[in-house]
Amino acid sequence: MTSYEGMFAGCLLLLLPVQGSSQGSSPAVADASPSNQAASDQNTESERWNLYFQATSIGDYHGTFRSPYEGPLSLRDHTERDVSLTSTLFFTARLQQDTFLMFDPEIAGGKGFSGVNGIADQPNGEIPRVGSPAPKPYIARLLIQHDFGFGSEKERQESDENQLAGDRPMTRYSIYAGRFTMTDYFDDNNFTHDPRTQFMAWGAMYNGAWDYPADTRGYTWGIVQEFHTRKWAFRYGIAAEPKIANGSVFDRRLFRDHGQVWEAERRYSWRKRDGAIRVLGYDNRAQTGNYREALKLAAETGTTPKVSLTDRVGTLKYGTGISFDQALTSDVGIFTRLGWNDGKTQSFVFTAIDRLASGGVSIKAARWHRKNDVVGTSLTAGGLSAVHHEYLAAGGLDFLIGDGRLNYAPEYVWESFYSARLFPGFYTTFDVQHDTNPAYNHDRGPVTIYSIRLHFGLSMKPWQLQ
């Protein structure tokens, strides 16, 4: 047994003794995805604090595929079996009536295919590009939240991860400051936003064309401001960028290098079914390079283009995105995302996608008497700008793709999964992804990826399986 297979088995053994250790209701399943929310009828008063726990392990496999050549950052044409593991504590406390503290220590480990290289729309949303597969502890979130309420109207908020049960002002201005991931507050989608319970591919779980500010693990330090009403929300965030592409050390020149995000959200009801549309815009300023300048420099020197040689402090990268979700029935929901960025500036943080179109359907299995099970399917198309794929065709490398040459074609990922609740608190998911033109190269692939996901959730106040 390899160390990664042992890690996967060890996670399962860790979870199994919990079975039957407590009696709890099944989780509330919002729309068509498994939820981590506690049952809403158990507590109508405000919580002072709560504590949640999750553990997720994903095992991935792919076989051989067509590969006439490989580059330094190609997906390798041999069988790979890799495993990821995350374990998180979510602690939330009410410091004052409208002031909250969130502290989430996390342990993560694992190894992605080919060092998490060779596919722009990577298959496992739980895998960061870290150097060591051994599980390591770190702080995922440490932040303060404060609400300024307007008017007397309230909305009920249920107990959940990083969320206390209680009434919250319907019309409010909120500030979140500290360490978090920008995806906590932007680019939400009811049916695809959590790789621990929903779709796992990077371009389906988030908008792949949004190069959101983060370190290697996906977290950053910053401030988010939100104005929320009954049907609308407007958000703005500013956060630290890493010093190098997909790096773990932040650039401290914050007044010059940072990422900014704006978003407007409209919530509505269609035939008495909830829906929402969100429009996002962003601009990042960091010490990054330019693909056109890299090609020009390579032509002058007779060398292979290298975008990092054109780094300039305060280089601007910008883009926009749309996220839409709509419940069609109590069991069926549809979603889509569209994304675009300037395509000329170096892919720096998330992944190498300049153009994105993604859509799919999520269905609860109530019709066959499995109300907590979910089946989903999605298709994601990722593309590059002309100058970006010209750079890769000339032998250039991004931080996670580069075959040494390129016969360009959009990368298509068709993902389907079935998530089954085996017992309260424990879900297993079978997932299949078919990746055509991995890393935008029509000469390589397609490759089919099979995954098994184990997810366990527990509320520790009260002690209750989710």
XYZ file of C-alpha atoms in Angstrom:
466
model
C 0.000 0.000 0.000
C 1.370 3.421 -0.962
C 1.516 6.258 1.544
C -1.359 7.991 -0.263
C -3.553 4.910 -0.254
C -2.735 4.556 3.443
C -3.798 8.117 4.056
C -7.108 7.431 2.309
C -7.729 4.281 4.312
C -6.674 5.986 7.512
C -9.246 8.709 7.008
C -11.975 6.106 6.582
C -10.884 4.282 9.732
C -10.904 7.576 11.610
C -14.492 8.207 10.622
C -15.997 4.772 11.127
C -15.896 4.681 14.960
C -18.120 7.754 15.039
C -21.005 5.843 13.516
C -23.773 5.546 16.074
C -21.947 7.670 18.610
C -24.811 10.149 18.751
C -28.359 10.490 17.582
C -29.086 13.447 15.347
C -31.502 14.509 12.674
C -30.558 14.418 9.015
C -29.162 17.589 7.497
C -31.412 20.091 5.859
C -30.835 19.740 2.114
C -31.125 23.167 0.546
C -32.419 22.984 -3.020
C -30.533 20.125 -4.711
C -27.256 19.826 -2.814
C -26.301 18.196 0.526
C -26.120 20.835 3.230
C -24.094 21.152 6.394
C -26.886 23.043 8.151
C -28.361 21.821 11.426
C -32.106 21.260 11.571
C -33.723 24.658 11.876
C -36.449 23.701 14.322
C -34.116 22.783 17.185
C -33.190 26.233 18.412
C -35.084 29.484 17.932
C -32.753 31.531 20.108
C -29.439 33.158 19.317
C -26.308 31.062 19.757
C -23.388 32.472 21.694
C -20.973 30.126 19.967
C -20.830 26.934 17.953
C -18.244 24.423 16.816
C -18.346 22.319 13.661
C -15.999 19.723 12.234
C -15.502 18.298 8.768
C -13.186 15.728 7.245
C -12.999 15.050 3.518
C -10.849 12.589 1.613
C -10.846 12.237 -2.177
C -9.150 9.447 -4.099
C -8.466 10.108 -7.807
C -7.425 7.770 -10.632
C -6.610 8.116 -14.307
C -5.140 5.650 -16.773
C -3.057 6.060 -19.893
C -4.128 8.285 -22.774
C -2.885 9.553 -26.147
C 0.300 11.550 -25.578
C 2.684 11.932 -28.548
C 4.871 14.326 -26.525
C 5.190 15.825 -23.051
C 6.550 19.044 -21.595
C 7.767 20.102 -18.157
C 4.244 20.699 -16.850
C 2.280 18.040 -18.728
C -0.142 15.512 -17.316
C 1.871 12.297 -17.340
C 0.812 9.470 -19.644
C 0.829 6.713 -17.065
C -1.537 5.436 -14.414
C -1.797 7.755 -11.403
C -3.595 7.212 -8.111
C -3.605 10.123 -5.705
C -5.432 11.068 -2.523
C -6.272 14.309 -0.733
C -7.309 14.836 2.884
C -8.633 17.893 4.705
C -9.842 18.185 8.280
C -11.264 21.444 9.631
C -12.623 22.870 12.873
C -15.037 25.788 12.471
C -15.300 27.880 15.646
C -17.599 30.909 15.759
C -18.282 33.123 18.787
C -20.525 36.135 19.344
C -18.372 38.856 20.894
C -21.214 41.383 21.005
C -24.740 41.386 19.622
C -23.587 42.057 16.036
C -19.873 41.232 16.276
C -18.502 37.755 15.613
C -15.154 35.958 15.700
C -14.377 33.080 13.329
C -11.394 30.775 13.778
C -10.859 27.730 11.521
C -7.716 25.644 12.034
C -7.235 23.110 9.260
C -5.052 20.143 8.353
C -4.571 19.313 4.683
C -2.436 16.876 2.764
C -2.311 14.895 -0.416
C -0.897 14.891 -3.882
C -2.515 15.765 -7.204
C -1.886 14.242 -10.610
C 1.584 15.038 -11.979
C 2.221 17.525 -9.172
C -1.114 19.270 -9.875
C 0.059 20.064 -13.403
C -1.116 19.369 -16.920
C -4.815 20.311 -16.665
C -6.172 23.849 -16.417
C -9.526 22.671 -15.029
C -8.001 20.451 -12.351
C -10.230 17.545 -11.162
C -9.878 17.860 -7.362
C -10.895 21.103 -5.650
C -9.360 19.913 -2.379
C -5.820 19.724 -3.788
C -3.538 22.786 -3.564
C -0.170 22.985 -5.332
C 1.943 22.402 -2.216
C 5.346 20.740 -2.299
C 4.746 18.024 0.315
C 1.850 15.525 0.352
C 2.189 15.025 4.123
C -0.750 16.535 6.082
C 0.172 19.886 7.656
C -1.743 22.170 10.026
C -2.385 25.839 9.286
C -4.953 28.561 9.928
C -7.605 28.640 7.225
C -9.667 31.525 8.653
C -9.214 34.037 11.446
C -11.479 37.045 11.102
C -13.884 39.472 12.708
C -17.366 40.167 11.322
C -19.552 43.119 12.319
C -23.080 44.020 11.153
C -24.537 47.531 11.143
C -28.307 47.096 10.986
C -30.885 49.443 9.434
C -34.586 49.184 10.263
C -36.416 46.626 12.349
C -36.817 43.836 9.776
C -34.871 40.672 10.597
C -34.022 37.450 8.809
C -33.500 34.117 10.532
C -30.036 32.584 10.258
C -29.550 28.926 11.125
C -26.560 27.385 12.848
C -23.863 26.368 10.372
C -20.142 26.443 9.763
C -18.913 29.992 10.500
C -22.496 31.072 11.179
C -24.420 31.376 14.451
C -28.127 30.740 14.790
C -30.080 33.909 15.442
C -31.771 36.914 13.906
C -29.752 39.177 11.645
C -30.807 42.599 10.294
C -32.372 42.174 6.861
C -30.934 45.504 5.712
C -27.343 45.687 6.889
C -23.843 46.848 6.146
C -21.293 44.183 7.127
C -17.525 44.194 7.402
C -15.348 41.059 7.385
C -11.656 41.577 8.182
C -8.860 39.049 8.648
C -7.805 35.796 6.992
C -10.310 34.019 4.738
C -10.810 32.946 1.141
C -12.435 35.417 -1.245
C -14.712 32.631 -2.464
C -16.416 32.731 0.950
C -18.120 35.969 -0.127
C -17.961 36.162 -3.945
C -18.987 33.973 -6.898
C -21.455 31.973 -4.832
C -23.742 29.404 -6.446
C -26.328 27.281 -4.704
C -25.524 24.123 -6.692
C -21.774 24.291 -7.256
C -19.552 26.088 -4.766
C -18.184 23.421 -2.424
C -15.865 20.632 -3.675
C -16.480 18.754 -0.419
C -20.138 18.129 -1.220
C -20.823 19.237 -4.822
C -18.851 19.369 -8.101
C -15.094 18.938 -7.662
C -13.464 20.318 -10.841
C -11.843 23.731 -10.405
C -13.731 25.348 -13.285
C -17.086 24.113 -11.993
C -16.710 24.811 -8.276
C -15.593 28.450 -8.898
C -15.297 30.744 -11.886
C -12.012 29.595 -13.383
C -11.458 32.900 -15.204
C -11.418 34.763 -11.857
C -7.778 34.857 -10.735
C -8.795 35.553 -7.150
C -6.122 36.762 -4.670
C -4.861 33.885 -2.527
C -1.860 31.900 -1.411
C -1.145 28.360 -2.594
C -3.873 26.941 -0.341
C -6.486 29.459 -1.490
C -6.546 31.846 1.500
C -5.566 35.487 1.876
C -5.681 38.465 4.263
C -8.064 41.283 3.509
C -11.324 43.142 4.031
C -14.772 42.538 2.533
C -17.656 45.003 2.803
C -21.243 44.082 1.986
C -24.536 45.971 1.812
C -27.442 43.522 2.008
C -31.189 44.032 1.483
C -34.090 41.635 1.030
C -33.433 41.100 -2.686
C -30.067 42.726 -3.370
C -26.492 42.525 -2.129
C -23.480 44.612 -3.128
C -19.974 43.551 -2.134
C -16.458 44.903 -2.357
C -13.262 43.205 -1.232
C -9.556 43.980 -1.244
C -6.920 41.396 -0.311
C -3.238 40.529 -0.476
C -1.618 38.917 -3.521
C 1.282 36.423 -3.391
C 4.802 37.542 -4.275
C 5.185 34.924 -7.027
C 2.711 32.970 -9.138
C 0.740 30.568 -6.930
C 3.147 31.277 -4.075
C 2.708 30.886 -0.334
C 4.317 34.205 0.731
C 2.291 37.399 0.415
C 3.459 40.637 -1.162
C 3.498 43.227 1.637
C 3.401 46.232 -0.714
C -0.360 46.339 -0.155
C -0.968 49.912 -1.315
C 0.518 48.985 -4.683
C -0.035 45.231 -5.118
C -3.415 43.759 -4.167
C -6.586 42.228 -5.593
C -9.942 44.018 -5.687
C -13.363 42.443 -6.320
C -16.823 43.932 -6.839
C -20.084 42.000 -7.035
C -23.802 42.729 -7.346
C -26.299 39.987 -6.461
C -30.016 39.879 -7.265
C -32.171 37.259 -5.554
C -35.681 36.564 -6.801
C -38.476 34.026 -6.990
C -39.628 32.407 -10.246
C -42.814 30.340 -10.014
C -42.239 30.298 -6.251
C -38.750 28.834 -6.723
C -35.608 30.641 -5.576
C -33.088 31.952 -8.053
C -30.140 34.342 -8.070
C -27.781 36.055 -10.484
C -24.439 37.557 -9.520
C -22.226 39.808 -11.637
C -18.579 40.051 -10.601
C -15.697 42.261 -11.674
C -12.106 42.232 -10.492
C -8.727 43.833 -10.948
C -5.456 42.544 -9.565
C -2.221 44.448 -9.239
C 0.852 42.327 -8.602
C 4.402 41.743 -9.771
C 3.434 39.701 -12.804
C 4.402 39.322 -16.451
C 2.848 39.877 -19.874
C 2.594 37.174 -22.554
C 3.070 39.542 -25.510
C 6.178 41.058 -23.952
C 7.515 37.549 -23.206
C 7.105 36.575 -26.894
C 8.788 39.763 -28.021
C 11.718 39.252 -25.654
C 12.123 35.632 -26.806
C 12.190 36.712 -30.464
C 14.904 39.277 -29.729
C 17.091 36.848 -27.774
C 16.360 33.631 -29.688
C 15.209 31.837 -26.540
C 12.078 30.125 -25.293
C 9.566 32.680 -23.954
C 9.415 32.993 -20.171
C 6.705 35.257 -18.826
C 8.389 35.747 -15.446
C 11.205 37.663 -17.194
C 8.717 40.443 -17.925
C 7.594 40.904 -14.300
C 6.664 44.446 -13.366
C 5.431 45.707 -10.010
C 1.797 46.787 -10.114
C 0.903 45.003 -13.367
C -2.871 45.097 -13.892
C -5.006 42.005 -14.587
C -8.780 42.373 -14.842
C -11.863 40.381 -15.686
C -15.539 39.727 -15.086
C -17.894 36.847 -14.401
C -21.536 35.835 -14.003
C -22.980 33.175 -11.691
C -26.608 32.054 -12.060
C -28.651 29.412 -10.253
C -32.346 28.569 -10.405
C -34.464 25.957 -8.629
C -36.918 24.429 -11.113
C -38.689 22.185 -8.596
C -38.083 21.252 -4.977
C -35.642 18.587 -6.230
C -34.103 20.005 -9.415
C -31.835 23.011 -9.899
C -29.826 24.382 -12.807
C -26.787 26.654 -12.846
C -24.329 28.384 -15.136
C -21.173 30.463 -14.913
C -19.504 32.681 -17.508
C -16.055 34.190 -17.101
C -13.585 36.394 -18.987
C -10.274 38.057 -18.221
C -7.866 40.201 -20.245
C -5.828 37.152 -21.293
C -2.628 39.117 -21.832
C -1.439 39.157 -18.221
C 0.200 36.175 -16.550
C -2.101 33.625 -14.900
C -0.980 34.194 -11.338
C -3.037 32.580 -8.582
C -5.936 30.242 -9.364
C -5.530 28.587 -12.752
C -4.827 29.220 -16.448
C -8.322 29.930 -17.816
C -9.057 33.152 -19.721
C -12.535 32.267 -21.012
C -15.060 30.083 -19.201
C -18.558 28.756 -19.830
C -19.980 26.217 -17.394
C -23.454 24.837 -16.796
C -25.232 21.875 -15.304
C -28.048 20.378 -13.298
C -28.285 19.122 -9.706
C -31.043 16.709 -8.636
C -32.064 15.412 -5.229
C -32.878 11.704 -5.212
C -36.254 12.006 -3.453
C -38.042 10.252 -6.335
C -36.267 7.009 -5.460
C -36.672 7.579 -1.722
C -33.145 8.882 -1.111
C -33.954 12.478 -0.175
C -30.424 13.196 1.091
C -28.682 11.882 -2.033
C -27.752 14.159 -4.920
C -26.873 13.469 -8.547
C -25.304 16.142 -10.723
C -23.814 16.645 -14.156
C -22.010 19.626 -15.654
C -20.054 20.663 -18.730
C -17.274 23.249 -18.476
C -15.484 24.799 -21.441
C -12.259 26.679 -20.773
C -10.307 28.733 -23.281
C -7.292 30.993 -23.700
C -6.746 34.337 -25.376
C -4.878 34.337 -28.691
C -1.640 35.683 -27.237
C -1.796 33.254 -24.308
C -2.015 30.142 -26.460
C 0.610 31.591 -28.818
C 2.925 31.843 -25.809
C 2.318 28.185 -24.863
C 2.698 27.036 -28.474
C 6.157 28.679 -28.517
C 7.191 26.519 -25.554
C 6.312 28.904 -22.745
C 5.108 27.683 -19.353
C 2.400 28.858 -16.982
C 2.635 27.841 -13.345
C 0.643 24.631 -13.917
C 0.455 23.900 -17.671
C 3.001 23.690 -20.474
C 3.492 20.810 -22.924
C 6.464 22.418 -24.708
C 4.280 23.008 -27.781
C 0.573 23.329 -28.437
C -2.095 22.428 -30.980
C -4.671 24.727 -29.402
C -8.255 23.717 -28.688
C -10.599 24.598 -25.819
C -10.454 22.315 -22.793
C -13.790 20.578 -22.123
C -14.575 18.815 -18.854
C -17.774 16.816 -18.456
C -18.278 15.905 -14.785
C -20.993 13.709 -13.272
C -21.370 12.565 -9.674
C -23.658 10.724 -7.279
C -23.481 11.700 -3.604
C -25.052 9.210 -1.189
C -25.625 9.647 2.537
C -24.648 6.331 4.072
C -25.632 7.381 7.598
C -26.142 10.723 9.379
C -23.045 12.827 8.990
C -21.299 10.612 6.428
C -21.491 10.934 2.641
C -19.725 9.093 -0.130
C -19.545 10.341 -3.699
C -18.683 8.618 -6.973
C -17.436 11.101 -9.559
C -16.380 10.779 -13.211
C -14.727 13.498 -15.279
C -13.973 13.282 -18.989
C -11.319 15.851 -19.961
C -10.951 16.597 -23.672
C -7.860 18.545 -24.822
C -6.111 18.685 -21.418
C -4.118 21.918 -21.077
C -5.776 23.110 -24.327
C -3.785 20.635 -26.410
C -5.697 18.796 -29.117
C -2.697 16.488 -29.598
C -3.101 14.996 -26.106
C -5.941 13.126 -24.429
C -8.778 12.735 -23.853
C -8.375 11.431 -20.315
C -11.046 10.028 -17.996
C -10.699 10.594 -14.252
C -12.497 8.548 -11.604
C -12.872 9.758 -8.020
C -14.314 8.579 -4.718
C -15.021 11.190 -2.053
C -15.684 10.556 1.640
C -17.121 13.475 3.586
C -17.982 13.631 7.274
C -19.629 16.548 9.101
C -20.344 17.021 12.788
C -21.815 19.799 14.904
C -20.270 19.885 18.361
C -22.831 22.197 19.962
C -25.058 20.369 20.393
C -23.145 17.178 19.569
C -24.963 16.270 16.419
C -24.183 14.518 13.151
C -24.884 16.630 10.081
